[in-house]
Short mmCIF file of C-alpha atoms and ligand atoms in Angstrom, two decimals:
data_model
loop_
_atom_site.label_atom_id
_atom_site.label_comp_id
_atom_site.label_asym_id
_atom_site.label_seq_id
_atom_site.Cartn_x
_atom_site.Cartn_y
_atom_site.Cartn_z
CA MET A 1 -11.24 307.91 -40.88
CA ARG A 2 -7.68 308.95 -42.70
CA THR A 3 -7.26 310.58 -38.05
CA CYS A 4 -8.13 307.15 -36.86
CA VAL A 5 -5.84 305.03 -39.48
CA VAL A 6 -3.07 307.81 -38.90
CA VAL A 7 -3.46 306.76 -34.64
CA VAL A 8 -3.17 302.83 -35.13
CA GLY A 9 -0.13 303.43 -37.27
CA LYS A 10 1.27 305.68 -34.67
CA MET A 11 0.61 303.04 -32.04
CA ASN A 12 1.51 300.18 -33.13
CA ILE A 13 5.22 301.59 -33.62
CA LEU A 14 4.69 302.31 -29.68
CA PRO A 15 2.58 301.41 -27.93
CA GLU A 16 0.54 302.84 -25.12
CA LYS A 17 -1.97 302.08 -22.29
CA SER A 18 -4.09 304.85 -22.09
CA LEU A 19 -7.83 303.53 -21.92
CA TRP A 20 -9.33 305.51 -24.34
CA ILE A 21 -5.96 304.89 -27.09
CA PHE A 22 -7.68 301.32 -25.91
CA VAL A 23 -11.33 302.43 -27.37
CA LEU A 24 -10.13 304.27 -30.09
CA GLN A 25 -8.03 300.88 -31.53
CA LEU A 26 -11.54 298.48 -30.84
CA SER A 27 -13.03 301.31 -32.78
CA CYS A 28 -10.09 301.27 -35.48
CA VAL A 29 -9.41 297.73 -35.83
CA LEU A 30 -11.85 297.36 -38.62
CA LEU A 31 -10.64 299.86 -40.63
CA THR A 32 -7.20 298.18 -39.49
CA LEU A 33 -8.04 295.25 -41.27
CA LYS A 34 -9.25 296.25 -43.79
CA ALA A 35 -6.55 298.79 -44.97
CA THR A 36 -4.26 295.84 -43.80
CA VAL A 37 -6.26 294.18 -47.00
CA THR A 38 -5.74 296.70 -49.25
CA VAL A 39 -2.52 297.27 -47.92
CA GLY A 40 -0.67 294.06 -48.33
CA SER A 41 -2.13 292.84 -51.82
CA PRO A 42 1.60 291.36 -52.94
CA VAL A 43 0.13 293.15 -56.73
CA LEU A 44 1.57 296.09 -55.42
CA LEU A 45 4.94 295.36 -54.65
CA ASN A 46 5.05 295.85 -58.23
CA PRO A 47 5.59 298.91 -60.08
CA PRO A 48 2.54 300.73 -60.74
CA PRO A 49 0.69 299.64 -63.95
CA PRO A 50 0.51 302.64 -66.82
CA PRO A 51 -2.86 304.06 -67.46
CA GLU A 52 -4.01 303.76 -71.71
CA THR A 53 -1.93 306.80 -72.41
CA SER A 54 1.17 305.40 -71.41
CA ALA A 55 0.82 302.01 -72.62
CA GLU A 56 0.30 304.19 -76.14
CA ASN A 57 3.45 306.19 -75.83
CA PHE A 58 5.61 302.34 -74.63
CA LEU A 59 3.90 300.67 -77.84
CA GLU A 60 5.62 303.91 -79.96
CA LYS A 61 8.61 303.98 -78.06
CA TYR A 62 9.37 300.51 -78.55
CA GLY A 63 8.50 300.66 -82.58
CA TYR A 64 5.17 299.09 -82.14
CA LEU A 65 2.69 301.37 -82.73
CA GLU A 66 4.37 304.31 -86.26
CA GLU A 67 5.36 307.10 -83.69
CA GLU A 68 4.00 310.42 -85.87
CA ASN A 69 0.44 309.43 -85.48
CA HIS A 70 -0.12 309.94 -82.74
CA GLN A 71 -3.81 308.60 -83.85
CA HIS A 72 -4.07 305.32 -83.39
CA ASN A 73 -7.43 303.55 -84.65
CA ASP A 74 -7.83 300.54 -82.10
CA THR A 75 -6.63 298.35 -85.17
CA GLU A 76 -3.36 299.05 -85.44
CA VAL A 77 -3.38 298.72 -81.35
CA ASN A 78 -4.79 295.63 -80.79
CA THR A 79 -1.58 295.06 -83.40
CA ALA A 80 0.49 296.00 -81.62
CA LEU A 81 -0.44 294.76 -78.04
CA ARG A 82 -0.39 291.47 -79.79
CA GLU A 83 2.67 291.63 -81.29
CA PHE A 84 3.80 293.14 -77.49
CA GLN A 85 2.65 290.17 -75.75
CA TRP A 86 3.71 287.67 -78.02
CA LEU A 87 7.64 289.59 -77.59
CA THR A 88 6.90 288.58 -73.91
CA HIS A 89 5.46 284.81 -73.54
CA LEU A 90 1.96 287.03 -72.37
CA PRO A 91 -1.53 285.17 -73.40
CA VAL A 92 -2.12 287.43 -76.63
CA THR A 93 -4.92 288.82 -76.33
CA GLY A 94 -4.84 292.18 -78.05
CA ARG A 95 -6.46 293.70 -74.71
CA LEU A 96 -3.86 295.85 -72.31
CA ASP A 97 -5.28 293.30 -69.45
CA SER A 98 -3.03 293.92 -66.02
CA ALA A 99 -0.37 291.20 -66.62
CA THR A 100 0.34 293.34 -70.34
CA ARG A 101 0.70 296.22 -67.75
CA HIS A 102 2.54 295.26 -66.11
CA GLN A 103 5.23 293.65 -68.00
CA MET A 104 5.50 297.33 -69.38
CA ALA A 105 6.43 298.38 -66.49
CA ALA A 106 9.48 295.44 -65.57
CA PRO A 107 12.73 296.80 -66.22
CA ARG A 108 14.24 296.92 -69.88
CA CYS A 109 16.00 297.33 -72.75
CA GLY A 110 15.86 301.39 -74.25
CA VAL A 111 16.38 299.87 -77.34
CA ARG A 112 13.25 299.27 -80.16
CA ASP A 113 12.14 295.66 -80.61
CA ASP A 114 10.62 296.56 -84.24
CA ARG A 115 13.82 295.90 -85.60
CA GLY A 116 14.07 292.33 -83.64
CA GLN A 117 11.24 290.72 -84.70
CA GLN A 118 11.83 291.67 -87.67
CA ALA A 119 15.56 289.89 -87.66
CA TRP A 120 13.30 286.75 -85.97
CA ALA A 121 10.83 286.76 -89.17
CA GLN A 122 13.86 286.87 -91.28
CA LYS A 123 15.41 284.02 -89.85
CA VAL A 124 12.27 281.62 -89.12
CA ASN A 125 12.09 282.42 -93.21
CA GLY A 126 15.84 281.18 -93.61
CA ILE A 127 15.24 277.58 -91.68
CA PHE A 128 11.73 277.69 -93.85
CA HIS A 129 12.37 278.53 -97.09
CA GLY A 130 16.19 277.65 -96.83
CA GLY A 131 19.33 280.84 -96.51
CA LEU A 132 18.10 285.04 -95.17
CA THR A 133 15.60 286.44 -97.34
CA LYS A 134 13.62 289.75 -96.83
CA PRO A 135 11.10 290.62 -94.90
CA ASN A 136 7.97 290.79 -97.18
CA SER A 137 6.93 294.43 -98.42
CA GLY A 138 3.79 294.98 -95.96
CA GLN A 139 6.18 295.17 -93.50
CA ARG A 140 8.85 296.77 -95.09
CA LEU A 141 6.11 299.54 -96.05
CA ARG A 142 5.59 299.67 -92.42
CA ARG A 143 9.34 300.50 -91.01
CA LYS A 144 11.28 301.74 -93.53
CA ARG A 145 12.44 304.84 -91.05
CA HIS A 146 14.23 302.01 -89.93
CA SER A 147 17.98 301.38 -90.84
CA GLN A 148 18.96 297.88 -92.64
CA LEU A 149 19.35 294.67 -90.86
CA GLY A 150 22.46 292.62 -90.69
CA GLU A 151 24.94 296.00 -89.79
CA ARG A 152 28.03 295.47 -88.85
CA TRP A 153 31.48 295.42 -88.02
CA HIS A 154 33.58 295.14 -91.37
CA LYS A 155 36.14 294.08 -89.10
CA ARG A 156 36.88 292.26 -86.28
CA HIS A 157 39.31 293.51 -83.99
CA LEU A 158 37.64 296.35 -82.06
CA THR A 159 38.72 298.09 -79.45
CA TYR A 160 36.01 299.05 -76.56
CA GLN A 161 36.20 301.87 -73.43
CA VAL A 162 34.91 302.93 -70.51
CA VAL A 163 33.95 306.96 -71.27
CA ASN A 164 32.74 307.63 -67.35
CA TRP A 165 32.01 305.34 -64.26
CA PRO A 166 29.06 304.30 -62.61
CA GLY A 167 29.07 305.58 -58.41
CA HIS A 168 28.80 303.74 -55.95
CA LEU A 169 30.60 300.80 -57.67
CA PRO A 170 34.60 299.64 -56.76
CA ARG A 171 36.08 301.08 -60.30
CA GLY A 172 37.28 297.51 -60.10
CA GLN A 173 34.52 295.91 -60.92
CA VAL A 174 32.65 297.34 -62.76
CA ALA A 175 36.21 297.31 -64.91
CA LEU A 176 36.11 292.84 -64.45
CA ALA A 177 32.23 293.59 -65.47
CA VAL A 178 32.67 294.78 -68.77
CA ARG A 179 35.73 292.38 -69.46
CA THR A 180 33.94 289.52 -69.18
CA ALA A 181 30.64 290.80 -71.04
CA PHE A 182 33.13 291.90 -74.00
CA GLN A 183 35.40 288.36 -73.45
CA LEU A 184 31.62 286.22 -73.57
CA TRP A 185 31.19 287.83 -76.88
CA SER A 186 34.72 287.50 -78.53
CA ASN A 187 34.73 283.60 -77.19
CA ALA A 188 31.15 282.99 -79.05
CA SER A 189 32.91 284.05 -82.12
CA ALA A 190 35.47 284.63 -84.38
CA LEU A 191 35.35 288.29 -82.36
CA ALA A 192 38.62 289.80 -80.33
CA PHE A 193 38.39 293.06 -78.05
CA ARG A 194 40.96 295.18 -77.16
CA GLU A 195 40.66 298.56 -73.76
CA VAL A 196 42.27 301.14 -74.69
CA THR A 197 41.96 304.06 -71.48
CA GLN A 198 43.24 306.50 -73.58
CA GLY A 199 42.56 307.91 -77.65
CA SER A 200 39.46 306.28 -79.91
CA ALA A 201 37.78 303.63 -79.42
CA ASP A 202 35.28 301.25 -81.86
CA ILE A 203 32.62 300.95 -78.68
CA ARG A 204 33.10 303.34 -76.43
CA LEU A 205 29.89 302.28 -73.14
CA ALA A 206 29.28 305.84 -70.17
CA PHE A 207 26.74 305.79 -67.90
CA TYR A 208 24.40 308.93 -68.53
CA GLU A 209 21.43 310.69 -66.42
CA GLY A 210 17.90 311.68 -68.03
CA GLU A 211 17.86 313.96 -71.30
CA HIS A 212 21.88 312.84 -72.76
CA ASN A 213 22.05 314.15 -76.29
CA ASP A 214 20.60 311.59 -78.29
CA GLY A 215 16.88 312.65 -78.64
CA MET A 216 14.30 313.27 -75.77
CA GLY A 217 12.70 309.60 -76.56
CA ASN A 218 17.02 308.00 -75.35
CA ALA A 219 16.74 310.29 -71.70
CA PHE A 220 17.19 308.54 -69.29
CA ASP A 221 14.04 307.76 -66.11
CA GLY A 222 15.57 307.11 -63.20
CA PRO A 223 15.84 303.63 -61.10
CA GLY A 224 13.48 300.59 -62.84
CA GLY A 225 11.71 301.40 -66.39
CA ALA A 226 14.46 301.91 -69.41
CA LEU A 227 17.88 301.23 -67.92
CA ALA A 228 20.04 301.40 -70.29
CA HIS A 229 20.34 301.06 -75.14
CA ALA A 230 22.66 301.23 -77.50
CA PHE A 231 23.57 302.00 -81.36
CA PHE A 232 24.05 299.88 -83.88
CA PRO A 233 27.52 298.94 -85.89
CA CYS A 234 28.85 301.70 -87.36
CA ARG A 235 28.04 303.89 -83.74
CA GLY A 236 29.74 301.79 -81.11
CA GLU A 237 28.16 303.52 -77.98
CA ALA A 238 25.95 302.45 -75.34
CA HIS A 239 25.07 303.35 -72.86
CA PHE A 240 23.60 303.73 -69.02
CA ASP A 241 21.17 305.27 -66.89
CA MET A 242 22.98 306.83 -63.98
CA ALA A 243 20.41 306.74 -61.85
CA GLU A 244 20.07 303.55 -61.87
CA ARG A 245 20.49 301.27 -58.96
CA TRP A 246 23.23 299.25 -60.07
CA THR A 247 25.44 295.56 -58.20
CA LEU A 248 27.63 293.64 -59.23
CA ASN A 249 27.27 290.29 -56.49
CA GLY A 250 24.02 291.16 -54.68
CA TYR A 251 19.56 290.60 -55.22
CA LYS A 252 19.00 294.39 -54.42
CA GLY A 253 19.46 296.53 -57.90
CA HIS A 254 20.16 295.13 -61.43
CA ASN A 255 22.76 293.58 -62.08
CA LEU A 256 25.34 295.84 -64.12
CA PHE A 257 27.26 292.85 -65.30
CA MET A 258 24.25 290.90 -67.44
CA VAL A 259 22.49 294.80 -68.20
CA ILE A 260 26.32 295.44 -70.12
CA ALA A 261 26.31 292.07 -72.30
CA HIS A 262 22.99 292.19 -73.55
CA GLU A 263 23.92 296.71 -74.68
CA VAL A 264 27.12 295.02 -75.78
CA GLY A 265 25.00 292.67 -78.00
CA HIS A 266 23.68 295.37 -79.38
CA THR A 267 26.93 297.34 -80.56
CA LEU A 268 27.85 294.56 -81.96
CA GLY A 269 24.79 294.39 -84.84
CA LEU A 270 22.73 291.39 -82.38
CA GLU A 271 18.71 292.52 -82.69
CA HIS A 272 16.18 291.87 -79.57
CA SER A 273 15.58 288.00 -79.50
CA PRO A 274 11.80 286.56 -78.07
CA VAL A 275 13.85 284.04 -76.80
CA ARG A 276 12.95 283.90 -73.64
CA HIS A 277 16.26 282.47 -71.91
CA ALA A 278 18.46 284.26 -74.67
CA LEU A 279 20.39 287.02 -72.88
CA MET A 280 19.17 289.67 -76.41
CA SER A 281 15.32 288.92 -74.56
CA PRO A 282 14.34 292.85 -74.29
CA TYR A 283 13.34 292.36 -70.66
CA TYR A 284 16.59 292.44 -68.19
CA LYS A 285 17.03 288.86 -66.69
CA LYS A 286 19.16 288.69 -63.53
CA LEU A 287 22.79 286.63 -62.93
CA GLY A 288 21.29 283.24 -62.43
CA LYS A 289 23.70 279.41 -62.21
CA ALA A 290 23.38 279.41 -65.79
CA THR A 291 25.42 280.13 -69.35
CA VAL A 292 24.51 283.69 -70.03
CA LEU A 293 24.34 282.51 -73.82
CA SER A 294 21.39 280.96 -74.81
CA TRP A 295 21.80 279.26 -78.05
CA ASP A 296 19.87 281.98 -79.89
CA ASP A 297 23.04 284.24 -78.40
CA ILE A 298 25.00 282.44 -79.72
CA THR A 299 23.60 281.69 -83.23
CA ALA A 300 23.26 285.75 -84.09
CA VAL A 301 26.41 286.84 -83.08
CA GLN A 302 27.95 283.95 -85.65
CA GLN A 303 25.70 284.93 -87.76
CA LEU A 304 27.51 288.01 -88.04
CA TYR A 305 31.22 286.92 -87.96
CA GLY A 306 31.83 283.16 -87.57
CA LYS A 307 33.20 280.72 -85.22
CA PRO A 308 35.73 281.72 -83.08
CA GLU A 309 38.71 280.43 -84.64
CA SER A 310 39.09 277.36 -82.09
CA GLY A 311 35.88 276.26 -83.55
CA GLN A 312 35.13 275.96 -80.04
CA VAL A 313 32.89 278.25 -78.30
CA ILE A 314 33.28 278.43 -74.93
CA GLN A 315 30.08 278.85 -72.20
CA LEU A 316 30.53 281.07 -69.46
CA PRO A 317 28.27 280.62 -66.64
CA GLY A 318 27.06 282.54 -64.60
CA GLN A 319 28.28 281.74 -60.87
CA VAL A 320 31.94 282.16 -62.77
CA PHE A 321 31.60 285.70 -63.38
CA SER A 322 30.69 285.49 -59.42
CA SER A 323 33.09 283.24 -58.40
CA ALA A 324 36.04 285.93 -60.17
CA LEU A 325 33.85 289.49 -58.16
CA ARG A 326 34.67 287.57 -54.98
CA ASP A 327 38.11 286.92 -55.15
CA TRP A 328 38.89 290.36 -56.44
CA GLU A 329 36.93 291.48 -53.30
CA LEU A 330 38.68 289.48 -51.42
CA SER A 331 41.70 290.74 -52.70
CA GLU A 332 40.71 294.11 -52.95
CA SER A 333 40.13 294.03 -49.50
CA GLY A 334 43.05 292.16 -47.86
CA THR A 335 44.78 295.52 -49.51
CA TRP A 336 43.32 297.31 -47.23
CA LYS A 337 44.28 298.61 -43.67
CA PRO A 338 42.83 300.68 -41.33
CA ASP A 339 43.70 303.96 -40.46
CA SER A 340 44.78 303.75 -44.45
CA THR A 341 42.03 305.13 -47.13
CA PRO A 342 37.65 304.41 -45.36
CA PRO A 343 37.57 301.05 -46.03
CA PRO A 344 35.09 299.98 -49.37
CA TYR A 345 31.60 300.51 -48.33
CA CYS A 346 31.88 304.33 -46.96
CA ARG A 347 31.37 304.88 -51.14
CA GLY A 348 27.52 303.79 -49.94
CA PHE A 349 27.60 300.37 -51.17
CA PHE A 350 26.94 297.36 -48.16
CA ASP A 351 24.76 294.62 -48.95
CA ALA A 352 23.43 295.32 -44.73
CA LEU A 353 24.53 297.26 -41.35
CA THR A 354 23.20 296.40 -37.89
CA MET A 355 24.61 297.02 -34.42
CA ASP A 356 24.34 295.20 -31.24
CA GLN A 357 24.95 295.21 -28.38
CA ASP A 358 27.47 296.78 -27.35
CA GLY A 359 26.95 299.97 -29.57
CA THR A 360 29.71 298.04 -32.83
CA SER A 361 28.09 298.71 -35.90
CA LEU A 362 29.16 295.60 -38.45
CA VAL A 363 28.51 295.38 -42.23
CA PHE A 364 28.23 293.40 -44.66
CA ARG A 365 28.82 293.08 -48.41
CA GLY A 366 29.48 289.85 -50.49
CA GLY A 367 31.63 287.25 -47.87
CA LEU A 368 32.95 289.91 -45.71
CA PHE A 369 31.34 292.13 -42.62
CA TRP A 370 33.89 294.83 -40.40
CA THR A 371 33.25 295.54 -37.03
CA VAL A 372 33.10 299.69 -36.66
CA SER A 373 33.51 300.39 -32.25
CA PRO A 374 30.54 303.17 -31.28
CA ALA A 375 34.12 305.37 -31.25
CA GLY A 376 34.41 304.65 -35.18
CA ASN A 377 37.50 302.10 -35.44
CA THR A 378 37.33 299.79 -38.53
CA SER A 379 38.49 296.46 -38.00
CA SER A 380 40.13 294.79 -41.56
CA PRO A 381 37.62 292.97 -42.74
CA LEU A 382 36.86 288.93 -42.13
CA PRO A 383 34.53 286.33 -43.72
CA LEU A 384 31.64 286.24 -42.97
CA GLN A 385 32.01 281.80 -42.53
CA ASN A 386 33.89 282.42 -39.99
CA ARG A 387 32.38 284.15 -37.13
CA TRP A 388 28.63 283.04 -39.16
CA PRO A 389 29.20 279.75 -40.27
CA GLY A 390 26.97 278.33 -43.69
CA LEU A 391 25.90 281.84 -43.98
CA PRO A 392 25.42 282.61 -47.45
CA LEU A 393 27.17 285.47 -49.33
CA ALA A 394 25.47 288.63 -50.24
CA ILE A 395 23.37 288.59 -47.56
CA GLU A 396 20.10 291.47 -47.92
CA ALA A 397 19.16 292.09 -45.06
CA ALA A 398 20.85 291.49 -41.12
CA ALA A 399 19.61 292.15 -37.22
CA TYR A 400 20.33 291.95 -34.18
CA SER A 401 18.23 291.71 -31.36
CA GLU A 402 18.53 292.70 -27.79
CA MET A 403 16.01 290.14 -26.52
CA ASP A 404 17.62 286.87 -27.39
CA ASN A 405 21.29 288.49 -27.82
CA LYS A 406 20.92 286.58 -31.68
CA PHE A 407 21.06 287.79 -35.59
CA TYR A 408 19.02 287.23 -37.50
CA PHE A 409 20.08 286.88 -41.52
CA PHE A 410 18.01 287.39 -44.05
CA LYS A 411 18.80 286.13 -48.51
CA GLY A 412 16.21 285.40 -51.51
CA ARG A 413 13.73 283.72 -49.31
CA ARG A 414 15.07 281.70 -45.77
CA VAL A 415 15.93 283.20 -43.09
CA TRP A 416 18.83 282.46 -40.24
CA ARG A 417 19.25 282.40 -37.15
CA TYR A 418 22.51 282.98 -35.26
CA SER A 419 23.83 282.51 -31.23
CA SER A 420 27.01 283.04 -29.88
CA SER A 421 27.71 278.87 -30.83
CA GLY A 422 26.61 279.57 -34.34
CA VAL A 423 23.36 278.13 -36.41
CA ASP A 424 19.90 277.57 -34.21
CA PRO A 425 18.56 274.10 -35.09
CA GLY A 426 16.04 274.57 -37.34
CA PHE A 427 17.00 277.29 -39.34
CA PRO A 428 17.48 278.44 -41.90
CA LEU A 429 13.22 279.11 -42.43
CA ARG A 430 11.40 279.85 -45.23
CA SER A 431 9.85 283.43 -44.96
CA SER A 432 6.32 282.72 -45.54
CA GLU A 433 6.82 280.37 -42.41
CA LEU A 434 7.61 283.59 -40.14
CA GLY A 435 4.90 285.59 -42.13
CA LEU A 436 7.66 287.71 -43.59
CA PRO A 437 8.02 287.91 -47.34
CA GLY A 438 10.80 287.09 -49.31
CA HIS A 439 13.39 289.11 -50.69
CA PRO A 440 13.53 291.86 -47.85
CA ASP A 441 15.05 295.80 -48.35
CA GLN A 442 16.07 295.58 -44.68
CA ALA A 443 15.21 294.76 -41.54
CA PHE A 444 15.72 295.77 -37.47
CA TYR A 445 15.22 295.01 -33.66
CA TYR A 446 12.82 298.14 -32.22
CA PRO A 447 13.47 297.65 -28.59
CA ARG A 448 10.39 300.14 -28.40
CA LEU A 449 7.94 297.14 -30.04
CA GLY A 450 10.43 294.46 -28.55
CA HIS A 451 10.32 292.94 -32.21
CA LEU A 452 11.74 292.68 -35.15
CA VAL A 453 10.78 294.64 -37.85
CA VAL A 454 11.24 294.31 -41.28
CA PHE A 455 10.75 296.38 -44.23
CA LYS A 456 10.01 295.21 -48.35
CA GLY A 457 8.75 297.58 -50.81
CA GLN A 458 6.22 300.34 -49.18
CA LEU A 459 5.11 297.58 -46.49
CA TYR A 460 6.93 296.88 -43.15
CA PHE A 461 6.60 293.41 -41.14
CA VAL A 462 7.14 293.04 -37.55
CA LEU A 463 8.20 289.42 -36.71
CA ASN A 464 7.56 288.38 -32.81
CA LEU A 465 10.74 287.61 -31.90
CA GLY A 466 8.71 285.00 -28.85
CA THR A 467 6.26 283.59 -31.14
CA LEU A 468 7.88 283.03 -34.01
CA ARG A 469 5.02 284.47 -35.43
CA PRO A 470 4.13 288.16 -37.23
CA GLU A 471 1.87 289.85 -35.34
CA PRO A 472 -1.47 290.67 -35.89
CA TYR A 473 -2.29 293.41 -38.41
CA TYR A 474 0.37 293.67 -40.28
CA PRO A 475 1.94 294.28 -43.30
CA ARG A 476 1.39 297.71 -42.58
CA SER A 477 1.78 301.06 -44.92
CA LEU A 478 5.83 302.76 -44.81
CA ASP A 479 3.40 305.41 -44.32
CA ASP A 480 3.63 304.52 -40.37
CA TRP A 481 7.43 306.15 -40.53
CA ARG A 482 7.67 309.42 -41.42
CA GLY A 483 9.43 310.68 -43.00
CA VAL A 484 11.24 307.42 -44.00
CA PRO A 485 12.53 306.88 -48.36
CA ARG A 486 11.56 304.02 -49.84
CA GLY A 487 13.80 301.74 -50.64
CA THR A 488 16.09 301.89 -47.89
CA ASN A 489 19.24 299.19 -47.22
CA GLY A 490 19.63 299.02 -43.57
CA ALA A 491 18.63 300.69 -40.21
CA VAL A 492 20.02 300.80 -36.80
CA SER A 493 18.19 301.42 -33.27
CA HIS A 494 20.89 303.26 -31.68
CA PRO A 495 21.97 303.23 -28.15
CA ASP A 496 20.87 307.21 -28.40
CA GLY A 497 16.87 306.55 -28.24
CA GLN A 498 17.08 306.76 -32.39
CA VAL A 499 16.53 304.67 -34.79
CA TYR A 500 18.44 305.45 -38.16
CA PHE A 501 17.75 304.29 -41.50
CA PHE A 502 20.38 304.02 -44.69
CA LYS A 503 20.12 304.85 -48.68
CA GLU A 504 23.05 304.82 -50.04
CA ARG A 505 25.26 307.22 -48.37
CA HIS A 506 22.24 309.45 -46.88
CA TYR A 507 20.34 309.18 -43.61
CA TRP A 508 16.90 309.37 -42.53
CA ARG A 509 17.21 309.76 -38.67
CA PHE A 510 13.25 308.45 -37.02
CA ASP A 511 12.89 309.42 -33.05
CA PRO A 512 10.10 306.50 -31.72
CA GLU A 513 9.14 309.30 -29.72
CA LYS A 514 8.35 312.03 -32.06
CA VAL A 515 7.23 309.02 -34.10
CA GLN A 516 8.70 310.89 -37.70
CA VAL A 517 12.04 311.66 -39.05
CA THR A 518 14.06 315.08 -36.37
CA GLY A 519 17.15 314.58 -39.01
CA GLU A 520 18.55 313.71 -42.22
CA GLY A 521 22.15 313.91 -43.50
CA MET A 522 25.44 312.17 -45.62
CA TRP A 523 26.15 308.76 -42.95
CA ASP A 524 29.65 308.68 -43.91
CA THR A 525 30.39 312.58 -43.35
CA GLU A 526 27.99 312.93 -40.51
CA LEU A 527 27.76 309.35 -38.53
CA GLU A 528 30.95 308.97 -36.99
CA TRP A 529 30.07 305.31 -35.48
CA THR A 530 30.51 304.29 -39.40
CA GLY A 531 34.53 304.66 -39.72
CA CYS A 532 33.80 306.60 -42.07
CA LEU A 533 34.04 309.75 -40.99
CA GLY A 534 37.70 309.56 -38.07
CA THR A 535 39.13 308.58 -41.46
CA HIS A 536 38.23 311.50 -42.75
CA HIS A 537 39.49 313.60 -39.98
CA ARG A 538 43.27 312.15 -40.20
CA GLY A 539 43.47 312.55 -43.73
CA ASN A 540 42.69 316.00 -43.28
CA ASN A 541 45.55 316.38 -40.40
CA ILE A 542 48.19 314.79 -41.82
CA LEU A 543 46.93 317.85 -44.65
ZN1 LIG B 601 18.26 295.24 -75.65
ZN1 LIG B 602 21.98 307.40 -74.60
#
């Protein structure tokens, strides 16, 4: 049966006309349909839920079960699950149901939740009984291992330092995110922050991979899961998972600004909040247009440090940070000139890329795009709007189709199509109208099929550009693209007949004849037509 599925997979990528294969395909259609239904289940687009034992590990790690005692009876587990479900706004069943499993697998802060619950209990007691009260003796007994609540800095002027920087993100953008994250909290309280680049600082931000000398329980777990953690005053440290796919202006990856702002909250003494929209709630939140801090975050920081001296809280909406970042990007790109250093996207950080009929590569990032000639000469960056009016910033996928000589762009749950004269009538269309998923990983035109291929998670979709309808028997598993990893960020059907897949600084060369990857490497140092290699050569010649 497995052989049968593989053959169908090859045929769908590589249509053959031989009769025997056709017969084989017919005999496999039912099986394919069955496989498609299973693979196409939306549940599989999410991370796999943890099994029962790792659910208990999770409850231990985040402070719902006592860690020292690994034998937990049903009542303890039931109570722990109820507390977790309450904090995460799930139906409080006390059972490890599928909603609870999926919540456990979602990306979050690595700091335990139990102190947050204590702080919340105190706050609620304060509302009903006046003033802050101690948690009841039962809670104290159960959680006596943890340090006192209400730890805070005993000064209002604090210094901070970025100890090291994440890969793949421009340092200037990260510096802007850090500055803005501290400003969020100083705008809402009597605190003031100052950056110091050397010497000692009260609060230090650092990026680490895996185990990093603060206990196995705090070891980072690679992409997803725990994204970062921080220590309460007065240790003043926030650690971020270096292996995470961080972003500042795109949908792909986790927004570093939001995570820094959350962890800085911990370094100031704030606990996790059960308020759904609070920045200090334990689960990862995207940067939206709304204000970043909720009333609960503001109350919490003011309880520790008081109101701003002006008496006025200045709230920062998410879009203010987004536009500050865009301004930074434009000013940085404005100073970049071809023939000097490699263009900024060569550090492996781009939103999408494609190649047009002349073999010119187009690389997209934020509100800009670069063109690269087949010989590797890169243009100055140009605003997207100049060539594709009405296209949103930070697109998620782009594909040029030689069949209709059009550009297809994807962002969120919408698809744009442009001819040389502008956006086509009726576009943007909803992805669902085309049978495509929202937020695709990447898209490319595949001449072998004469269709557009869209990758998302572990599946790929095929869009017939003539009918704008999905091809039957798709989506299918990425296993059909033997050797291509999950999570690629862009792909190009090259005039040499191969398809090149990109993920961070790596590339994979897929041979449609052999239906498998036949080569891989680092694109910025090996593929001339990315525009990164030529500048390196010029640099070497000068030396
Ligand atoms: Zn946290
Ligand atoms: Zn750490």
